[in-house]
Short mmCIF file of C-alpha atoms in Angstrom, two decimals:
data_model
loop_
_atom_site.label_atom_id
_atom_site.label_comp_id
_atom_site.label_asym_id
_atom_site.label_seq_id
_atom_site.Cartn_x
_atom_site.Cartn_y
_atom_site.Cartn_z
CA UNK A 1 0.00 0.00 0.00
CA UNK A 2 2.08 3.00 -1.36
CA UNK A 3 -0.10 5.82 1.00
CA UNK A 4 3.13 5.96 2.68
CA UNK A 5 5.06 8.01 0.23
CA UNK A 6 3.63 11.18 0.75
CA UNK A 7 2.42 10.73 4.67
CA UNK A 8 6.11 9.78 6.21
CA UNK A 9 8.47 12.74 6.09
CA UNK A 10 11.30 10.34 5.92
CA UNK A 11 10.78 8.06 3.03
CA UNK A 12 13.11 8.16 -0.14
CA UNK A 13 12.50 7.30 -3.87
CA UNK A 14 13.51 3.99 -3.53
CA UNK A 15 11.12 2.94 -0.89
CA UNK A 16 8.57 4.92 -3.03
CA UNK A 17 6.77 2.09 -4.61
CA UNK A 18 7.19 -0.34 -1.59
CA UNK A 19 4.72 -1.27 0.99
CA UNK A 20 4.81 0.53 4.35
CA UNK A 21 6.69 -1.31 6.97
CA UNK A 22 5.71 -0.82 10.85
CA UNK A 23 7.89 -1.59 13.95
CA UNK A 24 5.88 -3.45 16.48
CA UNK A 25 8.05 -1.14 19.76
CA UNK A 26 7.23 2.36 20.64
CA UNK A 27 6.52 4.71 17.92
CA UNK A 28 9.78 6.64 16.82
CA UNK A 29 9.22 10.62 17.30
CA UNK A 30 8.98 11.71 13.78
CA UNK A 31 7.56 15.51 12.87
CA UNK A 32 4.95 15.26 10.78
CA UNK A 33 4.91 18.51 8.89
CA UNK A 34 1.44 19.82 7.21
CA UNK A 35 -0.56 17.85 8.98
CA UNK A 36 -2.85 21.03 9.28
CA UNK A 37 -5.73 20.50 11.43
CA UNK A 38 -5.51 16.58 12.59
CA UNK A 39 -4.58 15.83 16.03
CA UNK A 40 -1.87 13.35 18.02
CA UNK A 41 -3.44 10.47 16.89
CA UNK A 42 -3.07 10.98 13.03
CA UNK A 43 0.45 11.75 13.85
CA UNK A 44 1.27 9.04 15.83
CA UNK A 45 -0.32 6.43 12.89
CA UNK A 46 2.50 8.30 10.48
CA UNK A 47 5.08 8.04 12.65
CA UNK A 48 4.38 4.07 12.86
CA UNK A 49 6.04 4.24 9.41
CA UNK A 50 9.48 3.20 8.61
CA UNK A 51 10.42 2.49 5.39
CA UNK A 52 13.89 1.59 6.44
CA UNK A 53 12.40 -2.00 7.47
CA UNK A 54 12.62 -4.42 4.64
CA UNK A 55 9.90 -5.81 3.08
CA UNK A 56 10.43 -9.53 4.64
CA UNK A 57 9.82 -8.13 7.90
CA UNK A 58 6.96 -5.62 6.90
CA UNK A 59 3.55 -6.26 9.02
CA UNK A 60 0.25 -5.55 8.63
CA UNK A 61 -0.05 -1.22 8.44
CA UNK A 62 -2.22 -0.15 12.11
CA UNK A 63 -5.75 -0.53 12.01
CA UNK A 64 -6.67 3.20 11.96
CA UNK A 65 -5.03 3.36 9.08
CA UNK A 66 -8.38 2.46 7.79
CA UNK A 67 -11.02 3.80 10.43
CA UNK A 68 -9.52 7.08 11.78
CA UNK A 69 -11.40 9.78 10.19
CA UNK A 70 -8.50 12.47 11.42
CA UNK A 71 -6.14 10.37 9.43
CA UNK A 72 -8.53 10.20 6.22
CA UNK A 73 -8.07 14.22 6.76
CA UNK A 74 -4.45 13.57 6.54
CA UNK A 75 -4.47 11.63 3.47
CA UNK A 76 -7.02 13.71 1.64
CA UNK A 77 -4.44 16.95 2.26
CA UNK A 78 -1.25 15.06 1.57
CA UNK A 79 -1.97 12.68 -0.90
CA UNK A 80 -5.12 13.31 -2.88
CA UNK A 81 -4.96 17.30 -3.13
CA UNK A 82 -1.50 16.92 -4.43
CA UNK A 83 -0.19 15.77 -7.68
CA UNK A 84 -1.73 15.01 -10.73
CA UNK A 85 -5.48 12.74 -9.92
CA UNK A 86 -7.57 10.52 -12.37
CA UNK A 87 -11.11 12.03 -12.50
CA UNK A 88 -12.61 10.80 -16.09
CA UNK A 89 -12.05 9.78 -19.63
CA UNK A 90 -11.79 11.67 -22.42
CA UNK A 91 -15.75 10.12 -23.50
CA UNK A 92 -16.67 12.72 -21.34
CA UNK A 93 -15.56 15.86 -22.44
CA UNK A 94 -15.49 14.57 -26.17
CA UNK A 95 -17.52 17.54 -27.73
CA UNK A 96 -17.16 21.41 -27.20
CA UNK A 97 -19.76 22.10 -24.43
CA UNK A 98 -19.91 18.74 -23.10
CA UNK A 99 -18.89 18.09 -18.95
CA UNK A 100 -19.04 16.53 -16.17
CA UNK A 101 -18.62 17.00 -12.11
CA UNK A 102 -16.88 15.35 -9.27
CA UNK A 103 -15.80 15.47 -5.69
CA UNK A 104 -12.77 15.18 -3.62
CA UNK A 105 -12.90 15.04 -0.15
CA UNK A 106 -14.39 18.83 0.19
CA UNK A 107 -13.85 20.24 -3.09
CA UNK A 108 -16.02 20.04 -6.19
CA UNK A 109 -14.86 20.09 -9.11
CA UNK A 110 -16.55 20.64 -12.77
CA UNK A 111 -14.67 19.52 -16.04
CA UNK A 112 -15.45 21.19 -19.31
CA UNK A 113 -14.28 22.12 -22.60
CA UNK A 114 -15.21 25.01 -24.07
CA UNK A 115 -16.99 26.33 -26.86
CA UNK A 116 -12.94 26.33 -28.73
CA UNK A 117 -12.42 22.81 -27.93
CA UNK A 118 -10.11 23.68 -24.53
CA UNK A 119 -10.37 21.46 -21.76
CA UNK A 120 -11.21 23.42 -19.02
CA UNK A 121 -11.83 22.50 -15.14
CA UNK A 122 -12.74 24.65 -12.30
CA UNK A 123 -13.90 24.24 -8.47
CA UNK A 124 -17.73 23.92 -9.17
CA UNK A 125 -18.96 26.85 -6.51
CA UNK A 126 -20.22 29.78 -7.58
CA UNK A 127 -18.17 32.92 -6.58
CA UNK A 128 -20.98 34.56 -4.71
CA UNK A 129 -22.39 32.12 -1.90
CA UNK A 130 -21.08 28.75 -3.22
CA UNK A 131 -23.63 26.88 -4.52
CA UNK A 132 -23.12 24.37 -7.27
CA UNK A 133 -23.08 25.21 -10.06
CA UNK A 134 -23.36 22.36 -12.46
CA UNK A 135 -24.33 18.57 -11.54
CA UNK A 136 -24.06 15.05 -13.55
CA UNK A 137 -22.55 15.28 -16.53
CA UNK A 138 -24.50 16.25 -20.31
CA UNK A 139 -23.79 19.96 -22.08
CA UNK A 140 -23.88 23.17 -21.09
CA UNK A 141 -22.99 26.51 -23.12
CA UNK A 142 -22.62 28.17 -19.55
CA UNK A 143 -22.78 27.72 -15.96
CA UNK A 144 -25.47 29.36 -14.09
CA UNK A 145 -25.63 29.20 -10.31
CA UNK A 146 -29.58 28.12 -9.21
CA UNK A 147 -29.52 30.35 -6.30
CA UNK A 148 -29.24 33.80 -7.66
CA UNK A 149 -28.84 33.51 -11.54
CA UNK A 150 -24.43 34.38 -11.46
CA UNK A 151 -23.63 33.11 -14.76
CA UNK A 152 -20.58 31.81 -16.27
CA UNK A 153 -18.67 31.16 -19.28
CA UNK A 154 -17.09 27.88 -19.87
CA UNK A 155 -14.14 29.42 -19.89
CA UNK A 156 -14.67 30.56 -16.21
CA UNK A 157 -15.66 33.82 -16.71
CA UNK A 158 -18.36 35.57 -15.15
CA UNK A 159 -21.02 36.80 -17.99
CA UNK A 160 -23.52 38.17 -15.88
CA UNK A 161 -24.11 38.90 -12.16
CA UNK A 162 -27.94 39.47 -11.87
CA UNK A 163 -28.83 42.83 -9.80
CA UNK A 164 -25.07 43.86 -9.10
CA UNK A 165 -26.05 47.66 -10.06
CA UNK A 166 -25.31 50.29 -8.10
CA UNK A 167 -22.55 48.22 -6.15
CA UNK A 168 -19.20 50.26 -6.28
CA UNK A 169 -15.98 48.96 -6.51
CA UNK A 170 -17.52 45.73 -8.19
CA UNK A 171 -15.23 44.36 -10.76
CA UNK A 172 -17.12 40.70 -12.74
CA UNK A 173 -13.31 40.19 -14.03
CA UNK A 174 -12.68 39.54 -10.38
CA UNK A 175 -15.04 36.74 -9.82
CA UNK A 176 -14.36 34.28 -12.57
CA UNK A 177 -14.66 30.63 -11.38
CA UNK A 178 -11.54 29.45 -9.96
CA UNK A 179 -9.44 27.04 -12.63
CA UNK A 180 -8.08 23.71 -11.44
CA UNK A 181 -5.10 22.17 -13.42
CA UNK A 182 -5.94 19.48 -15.76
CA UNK A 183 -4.72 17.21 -18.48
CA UNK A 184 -5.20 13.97 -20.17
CA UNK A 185 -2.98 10.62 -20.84
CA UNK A 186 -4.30 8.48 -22.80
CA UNK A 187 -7.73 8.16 -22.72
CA UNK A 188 -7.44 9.49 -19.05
CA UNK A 189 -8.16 13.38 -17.61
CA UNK A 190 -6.48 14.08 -14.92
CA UNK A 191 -6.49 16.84 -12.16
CA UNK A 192 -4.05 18.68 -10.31
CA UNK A 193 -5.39 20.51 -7.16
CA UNK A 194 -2.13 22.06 -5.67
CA UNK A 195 -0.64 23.78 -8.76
CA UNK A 196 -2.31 27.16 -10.56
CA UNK A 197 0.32 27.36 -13.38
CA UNK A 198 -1.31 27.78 -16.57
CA UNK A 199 0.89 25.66 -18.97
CA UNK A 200 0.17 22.04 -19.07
CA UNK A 201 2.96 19.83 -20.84
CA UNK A 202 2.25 16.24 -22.03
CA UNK A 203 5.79 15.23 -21.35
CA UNK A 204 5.77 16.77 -17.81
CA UNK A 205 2.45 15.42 -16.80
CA UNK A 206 3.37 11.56 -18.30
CA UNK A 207 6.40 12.04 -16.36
CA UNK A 208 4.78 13.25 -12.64
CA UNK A 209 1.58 11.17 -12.93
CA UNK A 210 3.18 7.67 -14.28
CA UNK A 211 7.47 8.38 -14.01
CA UNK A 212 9.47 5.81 -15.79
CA UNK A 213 6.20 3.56 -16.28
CA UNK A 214 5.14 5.49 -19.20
CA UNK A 215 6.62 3.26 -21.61
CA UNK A 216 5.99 0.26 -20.38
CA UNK A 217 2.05 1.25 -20.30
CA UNK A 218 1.95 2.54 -23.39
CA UNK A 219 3.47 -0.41 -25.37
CA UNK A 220 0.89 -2.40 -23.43
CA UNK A 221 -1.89 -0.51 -25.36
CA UNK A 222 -3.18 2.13 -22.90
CA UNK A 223 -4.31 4.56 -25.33
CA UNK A 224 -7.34 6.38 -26.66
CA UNK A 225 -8.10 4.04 -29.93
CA UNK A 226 -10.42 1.99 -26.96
CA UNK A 227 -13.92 3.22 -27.16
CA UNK A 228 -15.44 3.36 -23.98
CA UNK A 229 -18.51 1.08 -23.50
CA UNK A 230 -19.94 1.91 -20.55
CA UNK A 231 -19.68 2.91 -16.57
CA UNK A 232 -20.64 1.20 -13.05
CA UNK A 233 -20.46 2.73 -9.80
CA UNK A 234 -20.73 1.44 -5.88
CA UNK A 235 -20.16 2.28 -2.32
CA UNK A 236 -18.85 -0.19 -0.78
CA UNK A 237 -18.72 -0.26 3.04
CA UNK A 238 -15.11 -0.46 3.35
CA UNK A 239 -11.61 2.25 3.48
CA UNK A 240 -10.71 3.26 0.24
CA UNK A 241 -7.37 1.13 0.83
CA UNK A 242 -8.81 -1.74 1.72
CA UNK A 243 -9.43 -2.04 -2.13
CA UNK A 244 -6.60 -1.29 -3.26
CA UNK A 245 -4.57 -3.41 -1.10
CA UNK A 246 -7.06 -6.09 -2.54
CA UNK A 247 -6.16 -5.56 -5.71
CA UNK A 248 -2.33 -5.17 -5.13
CA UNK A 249 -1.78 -8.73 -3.55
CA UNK A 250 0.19 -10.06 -6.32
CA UNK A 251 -2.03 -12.21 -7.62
CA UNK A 252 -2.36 -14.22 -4.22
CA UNK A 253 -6.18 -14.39 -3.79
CA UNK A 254 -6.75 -15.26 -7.47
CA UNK A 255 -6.58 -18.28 -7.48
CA UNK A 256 -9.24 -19.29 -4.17
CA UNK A 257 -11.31 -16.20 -5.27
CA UNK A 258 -11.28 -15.76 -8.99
CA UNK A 259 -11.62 -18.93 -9.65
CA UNK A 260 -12.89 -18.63 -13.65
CA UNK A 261 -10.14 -15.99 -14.38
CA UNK A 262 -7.31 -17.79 -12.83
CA UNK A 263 -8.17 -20.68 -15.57
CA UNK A 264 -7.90 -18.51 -18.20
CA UNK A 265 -4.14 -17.56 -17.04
CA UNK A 266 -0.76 -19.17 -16.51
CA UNK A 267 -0.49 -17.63 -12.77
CA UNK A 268 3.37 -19.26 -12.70
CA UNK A 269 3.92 -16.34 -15.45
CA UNK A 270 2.77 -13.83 -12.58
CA UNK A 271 5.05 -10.89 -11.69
CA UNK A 272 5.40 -7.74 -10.24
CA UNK A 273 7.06 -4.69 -11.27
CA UNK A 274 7.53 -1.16 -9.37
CA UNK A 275 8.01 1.74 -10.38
CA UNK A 276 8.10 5.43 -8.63
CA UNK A 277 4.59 6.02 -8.66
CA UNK A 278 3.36 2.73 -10.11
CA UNK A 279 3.29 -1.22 -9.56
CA UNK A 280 2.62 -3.38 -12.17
CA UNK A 281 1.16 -7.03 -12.42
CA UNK A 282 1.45 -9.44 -15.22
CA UNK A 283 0.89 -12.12 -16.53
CA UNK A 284 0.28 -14.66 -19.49
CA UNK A 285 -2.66 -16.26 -20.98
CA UNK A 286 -3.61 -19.86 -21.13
CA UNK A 287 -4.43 -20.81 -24.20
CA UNK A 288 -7.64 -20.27 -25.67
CA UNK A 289 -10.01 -23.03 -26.81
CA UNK A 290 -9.63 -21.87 -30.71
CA UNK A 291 -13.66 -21.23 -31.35
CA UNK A 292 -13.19 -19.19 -28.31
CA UNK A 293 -12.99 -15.37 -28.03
CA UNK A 294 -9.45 -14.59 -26.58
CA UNK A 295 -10.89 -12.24 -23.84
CA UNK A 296 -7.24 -12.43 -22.21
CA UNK A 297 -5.23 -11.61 -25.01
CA UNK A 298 -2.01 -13.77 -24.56
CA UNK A 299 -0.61 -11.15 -21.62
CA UNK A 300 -2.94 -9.73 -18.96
CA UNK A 301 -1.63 -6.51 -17.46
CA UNK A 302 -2.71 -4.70 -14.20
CA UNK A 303 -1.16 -1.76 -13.40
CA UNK A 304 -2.09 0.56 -9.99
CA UNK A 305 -1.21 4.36 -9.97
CA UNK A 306 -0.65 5.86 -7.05
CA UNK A 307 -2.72 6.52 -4.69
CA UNK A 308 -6.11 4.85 -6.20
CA UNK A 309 -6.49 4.30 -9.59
CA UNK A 310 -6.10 0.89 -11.12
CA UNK A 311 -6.02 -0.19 -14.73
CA UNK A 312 -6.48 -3.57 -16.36
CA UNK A 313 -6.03 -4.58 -20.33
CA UNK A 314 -5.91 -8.01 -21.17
CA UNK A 315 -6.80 -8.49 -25.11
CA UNK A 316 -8.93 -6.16 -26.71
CA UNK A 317 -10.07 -5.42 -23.30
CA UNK A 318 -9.25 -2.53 -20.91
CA UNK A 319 -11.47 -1.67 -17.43
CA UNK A 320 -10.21 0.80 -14.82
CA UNK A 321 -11.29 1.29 -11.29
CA UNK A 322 -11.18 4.77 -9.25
CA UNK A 323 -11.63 4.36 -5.66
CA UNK A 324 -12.98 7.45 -4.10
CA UNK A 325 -13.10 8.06 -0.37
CA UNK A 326 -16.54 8.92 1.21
CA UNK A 327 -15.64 8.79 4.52
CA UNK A 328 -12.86 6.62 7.15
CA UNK A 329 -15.00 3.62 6.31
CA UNK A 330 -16.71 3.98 3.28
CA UNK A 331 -15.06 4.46 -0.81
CA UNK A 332 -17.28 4.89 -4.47
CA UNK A 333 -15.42 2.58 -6.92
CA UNK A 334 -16.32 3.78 -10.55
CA UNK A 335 -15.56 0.86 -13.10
CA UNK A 336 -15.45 2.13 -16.82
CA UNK A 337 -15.10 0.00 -19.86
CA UNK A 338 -13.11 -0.26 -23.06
CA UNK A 339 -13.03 -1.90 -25.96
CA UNK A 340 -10.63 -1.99 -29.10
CA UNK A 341 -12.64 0.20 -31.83
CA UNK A 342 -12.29 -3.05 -34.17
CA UNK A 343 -14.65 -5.27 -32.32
CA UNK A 344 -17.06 -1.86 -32.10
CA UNK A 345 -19.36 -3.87 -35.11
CA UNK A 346 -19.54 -7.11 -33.35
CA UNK A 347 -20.54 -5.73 -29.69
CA UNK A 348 -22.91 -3.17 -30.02
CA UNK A 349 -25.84 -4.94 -31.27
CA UNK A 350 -25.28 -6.95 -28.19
CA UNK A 351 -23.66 -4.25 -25.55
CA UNK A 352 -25.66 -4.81 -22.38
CA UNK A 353 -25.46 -8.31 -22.28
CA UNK A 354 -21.51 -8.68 -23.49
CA UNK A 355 -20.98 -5.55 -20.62
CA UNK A 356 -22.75 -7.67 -17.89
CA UNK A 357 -20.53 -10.49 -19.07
CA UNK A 358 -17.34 -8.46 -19.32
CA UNK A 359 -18.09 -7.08 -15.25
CA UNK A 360 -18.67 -11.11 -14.16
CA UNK A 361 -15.60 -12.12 -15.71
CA UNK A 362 -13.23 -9.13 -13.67
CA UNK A 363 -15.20 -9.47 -10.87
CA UNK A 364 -15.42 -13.23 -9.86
#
């Protein structure tokens, strides 16, 4: 469970990618800078860290690591609101106009791109009393706040503040909605909550959101010729890392709990591979009754970015999962689906029941 990078003060590049490591004896006294507003306890659960410990003597990471809501805080401020964030596909924001809306801890968030074709995103409040502004996802040609009519541009600016006359020193250049950094890989968009700058760079964001993974994931066929079927979303009653660390178990539960998908692969092929913000899984197919679909494709890949989004593509295949914290005990996991744009005339006469399909076979 890589949370560890950003909480512990201490930790270094190479123990980056690695799981935290605990000492069962007293807590070392470590300062905890920018904790912000969370109290002893938090601190104490980040001081349990050492990544000096190798992995063969790791143990399980403290229980409040996944029930204390002061240490949720914690992670929301130190992991989550910094660094670049998956929050959508490109699907969504396809057309000029089109958006959608999201949340993060405390902040909303709209995506957008404009009437020019610029993908836009901005905190989704309105300037004047912070309402939302837009909800779901569809099209818009502005934002208009449902409280008192503010309306905006989706390029953030504020067209029109409704019965603003006669107020002096009132400037509408002023109270544009506030931008949020974003940018897409792949068929991903990504956020960035901690940085204002205004230039985005491909190569710069590839490099902070995957490091030297890149490559690797895009020989593997993480790109935007998939056409994205459809989406699924649950709360499940659990910490947000008690998925991930679920799905970043090397393949262990597999074969007692997927019990259909581990006879569809070679699981003495299995690896793992870490990088600085990523850990990859792989491994080969068995081979595939020849009348048979190869759903596999003849390597399955599974690759986790740091701190919650996981991709899988295996054949003409690709599903991701975003685990979203709700609260210390609850996460929404959003599942979206791909499919290879050459298969597009075979499956959509028959999408809903080749989706349901596609969900039981990743989720046995």
């Amino acid at each position: 469970m890589a949370i560890a990078q950003s909480l512990a003060p201490t930790s270094s590049s190479a123990a980056r990618a690695a799981r935290p490591m605990f000492r069962r004896a007293a807590l070392p006294r470590v300062a905890a800078t920018g904790v912000g507003a969370t109290g002893e306890p938090a601190r104490r659960l980040v001081a349990a860290f050492d990544p000096a410990i190798p992995l063969a003597s790791a143990v399980t990471p403290p229980s409040g690591w996944y029930t204390d809501p002061e240490f949720l805080r914690l992670e929301l401020d130190r992991v989550f609101l910094r660094g670049w964030q998956a929050v959508g596909h490109i699907g969504q924001v396809k057309n000029p106009n089109d958006f959608f809306t999201g949340r993060l801890g405390n902040v909303e968030f709209v995506i957008c791109r404009d009437a020019n074709g610029k993908l836009r995103a901005f905190h989704n409040v309105c300037r004047h009393h912070a309402s939302l502004l837009a909800c779901g996802s569809g099209q818009k040609t502005c934002f208009q706040c449902p409280y008192h009519g503010w309306t905006y541009g989706l390029d953030g600016n504020l067209l029109k503040a409704t019965r603003i006359s006669g107020i002096k020193n009132f400037n509408k250049n002023d109270f544009g909605l506030i931008p949020i950094k974003v940018a897409t890989w792949g068929p991903f968009v990504l956020a960035r909550f901690d940085d204002f700058s205004e230039d985005t760079i491909h190569d710069v964001v590839e490099d902070e959101w995957l490091g030297s993974a890149s490559e690797l994931l895009s020989r593997n066929g993480i790109d935007t010729s998939l056409h994205h079927l459809c989406r699924r979303e649950y709360v499940i009653q659990c910490n947000w890392k008690v998925f991930c660390d679920n799905y970043l178990d090397g393949g262990y539960h597999v074969p007692y709990a997927h019990g259909a998908l581990a006879s569809g692969l070679e699981l003495q092929s299995y690896e793992t591979l870490t990088y600085e913000r990523v850990s990859v899984q792989r491994c080969g197919s068995a081979p595939a009754e020849q009348e048979d679909i190869d759903r596999l494709g003849t390597k399955a890949t599974y690759a986790f970015v740091y701190p919650n989004f996981m991709i899988n593509r295996y054949g003409p295949w690709m599903d991701t999962n975003l685990a979203v914290p709700l609260d210390a005990t609850r996460c929404k996991v959003v599942f979206d689906y791909f499919l290879d744009e050459s298969l597009l005339v075979y499956i959509l006469p028959f999408q809903y029941i080749l989706t349901y399909s596609m969900y039981a076979l990743v989720s046995q």
